Amino acid sequence: MQMRVGFEMIYDCPAPTPMILALSIHHSRAPDLVRPDLLFTSPAVPVTAYRDLFGNWCSRIVAPPGRFVLSTDALVNDSGEPDVVAPWATQTPVELLPESTLVYLLGSRYCETDQLSEIAWHHFGHGPTGWARVQAICDFVHQRIEFGYHHARRTRTAWEAYNEGQGVCRDYAHLAIAFCRCMNIPARYCTGYLGDIRIPEVPSPMDFAGWFEAYLGDRWYTFDARNNTPRIGRVLMARGRDACDVALASTFGPNTLSGFTVWASEVTPE
């Protein structure tokens, strides 16, 4: 199938404002781009790109004073297959994990493994391991947190999400990631597009989505504690330890985000 994905973000800046943007589709999906996700700015400004420590494509700009618009509109080929389900996937002992996964066992800005370790072992320490353990974590988090955009708070951590019992998709991901790490399973945060494709339409406005990947056996698998069911049409943008590493826009000066629109829908292939 083919999808149209993109966004428009409108800023009001009182002065020139440097920005770091993590808004590009992940390089692993580059072969699928029918129409690339070129970043457009209005007014036009120079854009430089670089690869960050996690392999994500990032852009650097300086937004001029006044109204400033960022946008892109891409076409992406997709298999149309739902997220992989692999109940046979086993948990790899820590001493056998690849070095590249070890950073995803550690606590991070929004995933406080030290505060959640005892809770994690209480709930998940005596049950199955491997895929079933990660799924049990997703089931628990899905039930623990009440979803609502009015619950959004960009400073909420996994520990706070556990105690408050409310949040948005990033909070589900952070709590599940923290629990996985407590149980010695590497887990990393993902952000990207996830439209209401081949499911009943959701009436609320669309936003970028947050989910996570867990390392089982010898590879990473996608999990989504917020939706807690395999979905079609995920388009990855960036990965990191948590949402702090993949902030859509890091701004260095006063500004107001006055407009925000995201789209991701199935279209007839060109």
mmCIF file with all atom_site columns, N, CA, C and O in Angstrom, residues 112-146:
data_model
loop_
_atom_site.group_PDB
_atom_site.id
_atom_site.type_symbol
_atom_site.label_atom_id
_atom_site.label_alt_id
_atom_site.label_comp_id
_atom_site.label_asym_id
_atom_site.label_entity_id
_atom_site.label_seq_id
_atom_site.pdbx_PDB_ins_code
_atom_site.Cartn_x
_atom_site.Cartn_y
_atom_site.Cartn_z
_atom_site.occupancy
_atom_site.B_iso_or_equiv
_atom_site.pdbx_formal_charge
_atom_site.auth_seq_id
_atom_site.auth_comp_id
_atom_site.auth_asym_id
_atom_site.auth_atom_id
_atom_site.pdbx_PDB_model_num
ATOM 1   N N  . GLU A 1 112 ? 12.933 6.039   34.840 1.00 0.00 ? 112 GLU A N  1
ATOM 2   C CA . GLU A 1 112 ? 13.687 5.885   36.089 1.00 0.00 ? 112 GLU A CA 1
ATOM 3   C C  . GLU A 1 112 ? 13.660 4.428   36.561 1.00 0.00 ? 112 GLU A C  1
ATOM 4   O O  . GLU A 1 112 ? 12.816 4.029   37.354 1.00 0.00 ? 112 GLU A O  1
ATOM 5   N N  . THR A 1 113 ? 14.612 3.659   36.078 1.00 0.00 ? 113 THR A N  1
ATOM 6   C CA . THR A 1 113 ? 14.651 2.243   36.434 1.00 0.00 ? 113 THR A CA 1
ATOM 7   C C  . THR A 1 113 ? 14.905 2.034   37.921 1.00 0.00 ? 113 THR A C  1
ATOM 8   O O  . THR A 1 113 ? 14.417 1.054   38.498 1.00 0.00 ? 113 THR A O  1
ATOM 9   N N  . ASP A 1 114 ? 15.644 2.946   38.555 1.00 0.00 ? 114 ASP A N  1
ATOM 10  C CA . ASP A 1 114 ? 15.928 2.774   39.975 1.00 0.00 ? 114 ASP A CA 1
ATOM 11  C C  . ASP A 1 114 ? 14.650 2.855   40.808 1.00 0.00 ? 114 ASP A C  1
ATOM 12  O O  . ASP A 1 114 ? 14.480 2.104   41.775 1.00 0.00 ? 114 ASP A O  1
ATOM 13  N N  . GLN A 1 115 ? 13.728 3.719   40.450 1.00 0.00 ? 115 GLN A N  1
ATOM 14  C CA . GLN A 1 115 ? 12.494 3.867   41.219 1.00 0.00 ? 115 GLN A CA 1
ATOM 15  C C  . GLN A 1 115 ? 11.453 2.802   40.873 1.00 0.00 ? 115 GLN A C  1
ATOM 16  O O  . GLN A 1 115 ? 10.556 2.529   41.679 1.00 0.00 ? 115 GLN A O  1
ATOM 17  N N  . LEU A 1 116 ? 11.569 2.198   39.710 1.00 0.00 ? 116 LEU A N  1
ATOM 18  C CA . LEU A 1 116 ? 10.553 1.249   39.256 1.00 0.00 ? 116 LEU A CA 1
ATOM 19  C C  . LEU A 1 116 ? 10.995 -0.206  39.325 1.00 0.00 ? 116 LEU A C  1
ATOM 20  O O  . LEU A 1 116 ? 10.193 -1.101  39.072 1.00 0.00 ? 116 LEU A O  1
ATOM 21  N N  . SER A 1 117 ? 12.240 -0.465  39.701 1.00 0.00 ? 117 SER A N  1
ATOM 22  C CA . SER A 1 117 ? 12.765 -1.823  39.662 1.00 0.00 ? 117 SER A CA 1
ATOM 23  C C  . SER A 1 117 ? 11.990 -2.774  40.575 1.00 0.00 ? 117 SER A C  1
ATOM 24  O O  . SER A 1 117 ? 11.595 -3.872  40.165 1.00 0.00 ? 117 SER A O  1
ATOM 25  N N  . GLU A 1 118 ? 11.770 -2.374  41.818 1.00 0.00 ? 118 GLU A N  1
ATOM 26  C CA . GLU A 1 118 ? 11.078 -3.257  42.761 1.00 0.00 ? 118 GLU A CA 1
ATOM 27  C C  . GLU A 1 118 ? 9.657  -3.548  42.285 1.00 0.00 ? 118 GLU A C  1
ATOM 28  O O  . GLU A 1 118 ? 9.177  -4.690  42.389 1.00 0.00 ? 118 GLU A O  1
ATOM 29  N N  . ILE A 1 119 ? 8.990  -2.530  41.747 1.00 0.00 ? 119 ILE A N  1
ATOM 30  C CA . ILE A 1 119 ? 7.635  -2.705  41.224 1.00 0.00 ? 119 ILE A CA 1
ATOM 31  C C  . ILE A 1 119 ? 7.646  -3.682  40.049 1.00 0.00 ? 119 ILE A C  1
ATOM 32  O O  . ILE A 1 119 ? 6.797  -4.573  39.939 1.00 0.00 ? 119 ILE A O  1
ATOM 33  N N  . ALA A 1 120 ? 8.626  -3.508  39.161 1.00 0.00 ? 120 ALA A N  1
ATOM 34  C CA . ALA A 1 120 ? 8.714  -4.372  37.979 1.00 0.00 ? 120 ALA A CA 1
ATOM 35  C C  . ALA A 1 120 ? 8.917  -5.824  38.376 1.00 0.00 ? 120 ALA A C  1
ATOM 36  O O  . ALA A 1 120 ? 8.230  -6.730  37.859 1.00 0.00 ? 120 ALA A O  1
ATOM 37  N N  . TRP A 1 121 ? 9.834  -6.074  39.283 1.00 0.00 ? 121 TRP A N  1
ATOM 38  C CA . TRP A 1 121 ? 10.105 -7.461  39.677 1.00 0.00 ? 121 TRP A CA 1
ATOM 39  C C  . TRP A 1 121 ? 8.918  -8.068  40.418 1.00 0.00 ? 121 TRP A C  1
ATOM 40  O O  . TRP A 1 121 ? 8.657  -9.271  40.309 1.00 0.00 ? 121 TRP A O  1
ATOM 41  N N  . HIS A 1 122 ? 8.172  -7.224  41.141 1.00 0.00 ? 122 HIS A N  1
ATOM 42  C CA . HIS A 1 122 ? 6.977  -7.719  41.835 1.00 0.00 ? 122 HIS A CA 1
ATOM 43  C C  . HIS A 1 122 ? 5.929  -8.195  40.829 1.00 0.00 ? 122 HIS A C  1
ATOM 44  O O  . HIS A 1 122 ? 5.305  -9.253  41.005 1.00 0.00 ? 122 HIS A O  1
ATOM 45  N N  . HIS A 1 123 ? 5.745  -7.425  39.765 1.00 0.00 ? 123 HIS A N  1
ATOM 46  C CA . HIS A 1 123 ? 4.684  -7.744  38.805 1.00 0.00 ? 123 HIS A CA 1
ATOM 47  C C  . HIS A 1 123 ? 5.116  -8.761  37.748 1.00 0.00 ? 123 HIS A C  1
ATOM 48  O O  . HIS A 1 123 ? 4.284  -9.569  37.299 1.00 0.00 ? 123 HIS A O  1
ATOM 49  N N  . PHE A 1 124 ? 6.384  -8.727  37.343 1.00 0.00 ? 124 PHE A N  1
ATOM 50  C CA . PHE A 1 124 ? 6.795  -9.504  36.175 1.00 0.00 ? 124 PHE A CA 1
ATOM 51  C C  . PHE A 1 124 ? 7.934  -10.494 36.435 1.00 0.00 ? 124 PHE A C  1
ATOM 52  O O  . PHE A 1 124 ? 8.339  -11.209 35.535 1.00 0.00 ? 124 PHE A O  1
ATOM 53  N N  . GLY A 1 125 ? 8.406  -10.546 37.669 1.00 0.00 ? 125 GLY A N  1
ATOM 54  C CA . GLY A 1 125 ? 9.560  -11.375 37.964 1.00 0.00 ? 125 GLY A CA 1
ATOM 55  C C  . GLY A 1 125 ? 9.272  -12.856 38.077 1.00 0.00 ? 125 GLY A C  1
ATOM 56  O O  . GLY A 1 125 ? 10.186 -13.675 37.991 1.00 0.00 ? 125 GLY A O  1
ATOM 57  N N  . HIS A 1 126 ? 8.010  -13.219 38.265 1.00 0.00 ? 126 HIS A N  1
ATOM 58  C CA . HIS A 1 126 ? 7.677  -14.626 38.487 1.00 0.00 ? 126 HIS A CA 1
ATOM 59  C C  . HIS A 1 126 ? 6.863  -15.217 37.334 1.00 0.00 ? 126 HIS A C  1
ATOM 60  O O  . HIS A 1 126 ? 6.396  -16.352 37.425 1.00 0.00 ? 126 HIS A O  1
ATOM 61  N N  . GLY A 1 127 ? 6.718  -14.453 36.259 1.00 0.00 ? 127 GLY A N  1
ATOM 62  C CA . GLY A 1 127 ? 5.949  -14.934 35.121 1.00 0.00 ? 127 GLY A CA 1
ATOM 63  C C  . GLY A 1 127 ? 6.858  -15.387 34.000 1.00 0.00 ? 127 GLY A C  1
ATOM 64  O O  . GLY A 1 127 ? 8.047  -15.694 34.209 1.00 0.00 ? 127 GLY A O  1
ATOM 65  N N  . PRO A 1 128 ? 6.344  -15.437 32.787 1.00 0.00 ? 128 PRO A N  1
ATOM 66  C CA . PRO A 1 128 ? 7.138  -15.880 31.638 1.00 0.00 ? 128 PRO A CA 1
ATOM 67  C C  . PRO A 1 128 ? 8.229  -14.875 31.299 1.00 0.00 ? 128 PRO A C  1
ATOM 68  O O  . PRO A 1 128 ? 8.217  -13.735 31.781 1.00 0.00 ? 128 PRO A O  1
ATOM 69  N N  . THR A 1 129 ? 9.171  -15.299 30.482 1.00 0.00 ? 129 THR A N  1
ATOM 70  C CA . THR A 1 129 ? 10.231 -14.410 30.020 1.00 0.00 ? 129 THR A CA 1
ATOM 71  C C  . THR A 1 129 ? 10.044 -14.175 28.511 1.00 0.00 ? 129 THR A C  1
ATOM 72  O O  . THR A 1 129 ? 9.055  -14.604 27.922 1.00 0.00 ? 129 THR A O  1
ATOM 73  N N  . GLY A 1 130 ? 11.000 -13.487 27.911 1.00 0.00 ? 130 GLY A N  1
ATOM 74  C CA . GLY A 1 130 ? 10.962 -13.285 26.469 1.00 0.00 ? 130 GLY A CA 1
ATOM 75  C C  . GLY A 1 130 ? 9.763  -12.470 26.019 1.00 0.00 ? 130 GLY A C  1
ATOM 76  O O  . GLY A 1 130 ? 9.330  -11.524 26.685 1.00 0.00 ? 130 GLY A O  1
ATOM 77  N N  . TRP A 1 131 ? 9.226  -12.854 24.859 1.00 0.00 ? 131 TRP A N  1
ATOM 78  C CA . TRP A 1 131 ? 8.111  -12.115 24.268 1.00 0.00 ? 131 TRP A CA 1
ATOM 79  C C  . TRP A 1 131 ? 6.936  -12.001 25.236 1.00 0.00 ? 131 TRP A C  1
ATOM 80  O O  . TRP A 1 131 ? 6.328  -10.921 25.374 1.00 0.00 ? 131 TRP A O  1
ATOM 81  N N  . ALA A 1 132 ? 6.614  -13.065 25.904 1.00 0.00 ? 132 ALA A N  1
ATOM 82  C CA . ALA A 1 132 ? 5.460  -13.063 26.808 1.00 0.00 ? 132 ALA A CA 1
ATOM 83  C C  . ALA A 1 132 ? 5.647  -12.072 27.949 1.00 0.00 ? 132 ALA A C  1
ATOM 84  O O  . ALA A 1 132 ? 4.678  -11.463 28.415 1.00 0.00 ? 132 ALA A O  1
ATOM 85  N N  . ARG A 1 133 ? 6.890  -11.880 28.399 1.00 0.00 ? 133 ARG A N  1
ATOM 86  C CA . ARG A 1 133 ? 7.141  -10.915 29.467 1.00 0.00 ? 133 ARG A CA 1
ATOM 87  C C  . ARG A 1 133 ? 6.913  -9.494  28.963 1.00 0.00 ? 133 ARG A C  1
ATOM 88  O O  . ARG A 1 133 ? 6.286  -8.677  29.652 1.00 0.00 ? 133 ARG A O  1
ATOM 89  N N  . VAL A 1 134 ? 7.418  -9.176  27.781 1.00 0.00 ? 134 VAL A N  1
ATOM 90  C CA . VAL A 1 134 ? 7.205  -7.837  27.232 1.00 0.00 ? 134 VAL A CA 1
ATOM 91  C C  . VAL A 1 134 ? 5.723  -7.598  26.988 1.00 0.00 ? 134 VAL A C  1
ATOM 92  O O  . VAL A 1 134 ? 5.204  -6.509  27.265 1.00 0.00 ? 134 VAL A O  1
ATOM 93  N N  . GLN A 1 135 ? 5.018  -8.614  26.507 1.00 0.00 ? 135 GLN A N  1
ATOM 94  C CA . GLN A 1 135 ? 3.584  -8.455  26.279 1.00 0.00 ? 135 GLN A CA 1
ATOM 95  C C  . GLN A 1 135 ? 2.841  -8.267  27.601 1.00 0.00 ? 135 GLN A C  1
ATOM 96  O O  . GLN A 1 135 ? 1.884  -7.479  27.677 1.00 0.00 ? 135 GLN A O  1
ATOM 97  N N  . ALA A 1 136 ? 3.271  -8.962  28.638 1.00 0.00 ? 136 ALA A N  1
ATOM 98  C CA . ALA A 1 136 ? 2.656  -8.779  29.956 1.00 0.00 ? 136 ALA A CA 1
ATOM 99  C C  . ALA A 1 136 ? 2.871  -7.346  30.447 1.00 0.00 ? 136 ALA A C  1
ATOM 100 O O  . ALA A 1 136 ? 1.972  -6.744  31.059 1.00 0.00 ? 136 ALA A O  1
ATOM 101 N N  . ILE A 1 137 ? 4.048  -6.795  30.176 1.00 0.00 ? 137 ILE A N  1
ATOM 102 C CA . ILE A 1 137 ? 4.324  -5.405  30.537 1.00 0.00 ? 137 ILE A CA 1
ATOM 103 C C  . ILE A 1 137 ? 3.399  -4.464  29.766 1.00 0.00 ? 137 ILE A C  1
ATOM 104 O O  . ILE A 1 137 ? 2.810  -3.537  30.338 1.00 0.00 ? 137 ILE A O  1
ATOM 105 N N  . CYS A 1 138 ? 3.244  -4.712  28.466 1.00 0.00 ? 138 CYS A N  1
ATOM 106 C CA . CYS A 1 138 ? 2.340  -3.878  27.666 1.00 0.00 ? 138 CYS A CA 1
ATOM 107 C C  . CYS A 1 138 ? 0.905  -3.965  28.174 1.00 0.00 ? 138 CYS A C  1
ATOM 108 O O  . CYS A 1 138 ? 0.199  -2.943  28.265 1.00 0.00 ? 138 CYS A O  1
ATOM 109 N N  . ASP A 1 139 ? 0.463  -5.168  28.510 1.00 0.00 ? 139 ASP A N  1
ATOM 110 C CA . ASP A 1 139 ? -0.898 -5.341  29.025 1.00 0.00 ? 139 ASP A CA 1
ATOM 111 C C  . ASP A 1 139 ? -1.090 -4.545  30.312 1.00 0.00 ? 139 ASP A C  1
ATOM 112 O O  . ASP A 1 139 ? -2.115 -3.874  30.503 1.00 0.00 ? 139 ASP A O  1
ATOM 113 N N  . PHE A 1 140 ? -0.103 -4.619  31.194 1.00 0.00 ? 140 PHE A N  1
ATOM 114 C CA . PHE A 1 140 ? -0.192 -3.915  32.470 1.00 0.00 ? 140 PHE A CA 1
ATOM 115 C C  . PHE A 1 140 ? -0.244 -2.410  32.256 1.00 0.00 ? 140 PHE A C  1
ATOM 116 O O  . PHE A 1 140 ? -1.084 -1.706  32.835 1.00 0.00 ? 140 PHE A O  1
ATOM 117 N N  . VAL A 1 141 ? 0.677  -1.891  31.431 1.00 0.00 ? 141 VAL A N  1
ATOM 118 C CA . VAL A 1 141 ? 0.743  -0.446  31.196 1.00 0.00 ? 141 VAL A CA 1
ATOM 119 C C  . VAL A 1 141 ? -0.527 0.041   30.500 1.00 0.00 ? 141 VAL A C  1
ATOM 120 O O  . VAL A 1 141 ? -1.054 1.113   30.816 1.00 0.00 ? 141 VAL A O  1
ATOM 121 N N  . HIS A 1 142 ? -1.017 -0.755  29.551 1.00 0.00 ? 142 HIS A N  1
ATOM 122 C CA . HIS A 1 142 ? -2.241 -0.388  28.829 1.00 0.00 ? 142 HIS A CA 1
ATOM 123 C C  . HIS A 1 142 ? -3.412 -0.207  29.799 1.00 0.00 ? 142 HIS A C  1
ATOM 124 O O  . HIS A 1 142 ? -4.248 0.695   29.617 1.00 0.00 ? 142 HIS A O  1
ATOM 125 N N  . GLN A 1 143 ? -3.476 -1.061  30.811 1.00 0.00 ? 143 GLN A N  1
ATOM 126 C CA . GLN A 1 143 ? -4.546 -0.973  31.800 1.00 0.00 ? 143 GLN A CA 1
ATOM 127 C C  . GLN A 1 143 ? -4.280 0.095   32.855 1.00 0.00 ? 143 GLN A C  1
ATOM 128 O O  . GLN A 1 143 ? -5.217 0.703   33.382 1.00 0.00 ? 143 GLN A O  1
ATOM 129 N N  . ARG A 1 144 ? -3.018 0.344   33.134 1.00 0.00 ? 144 ARG A N  1
ATOM 130 C CA . ARG A 1 144 ? -2.639 1.252   34.217 1.00 0.00 ? 144 ARG A CA 1
ATOM 131 C C  . ARG A 1 144 ? -2.898 2.711   33.866 1.00 0.00 ? 144 ARG A C  1
ATOM 132 O O  . ARG A 1 144 ? -3.280 3.515   34.737 1.00 0.00 ? 144 ARG A O  1
ATOM 133 N N  . ILE A 1 145 ? -2.666 3.074   32.590 1.00 0.00 ? 145 ILE A N  1
ATOM 134 C CA . ILE A 1 145 ? -2.714 4.480   32.192 1.00 0.00 ? 145 ILE A CA 1
ATOM 135 C C  . ILE A 1 145 ? -4.005 4.771   31.432 1.00 0.00 ? 145 ILE A C  1
ATOM 136 O O  . ILE A 1 145 ? -4.380 4.050   30.513 1.00 0.00 ? 145 ILE A O  1
ATOM 137 N N  . GLU A 1 146 ? -4.650 5.852   31.792 1.00 0.00 ? 146 GLU A N  1
ATOM 138 C CA . GLU A 1 146 ? -5.825 6.353   31.063 1.00 0.00 ? 146 GLU A CA 1
ATOM 139 C C  . GLU A 1 146 ? -5.346 7.345   30.007 1.00 0.00 ? 146 GLU A C  1
ATOM 140 O O  . GLU A 1 146 ? -4.662 8.317   30.321 1.00 0.00 ? 146 GLU A O  1
#
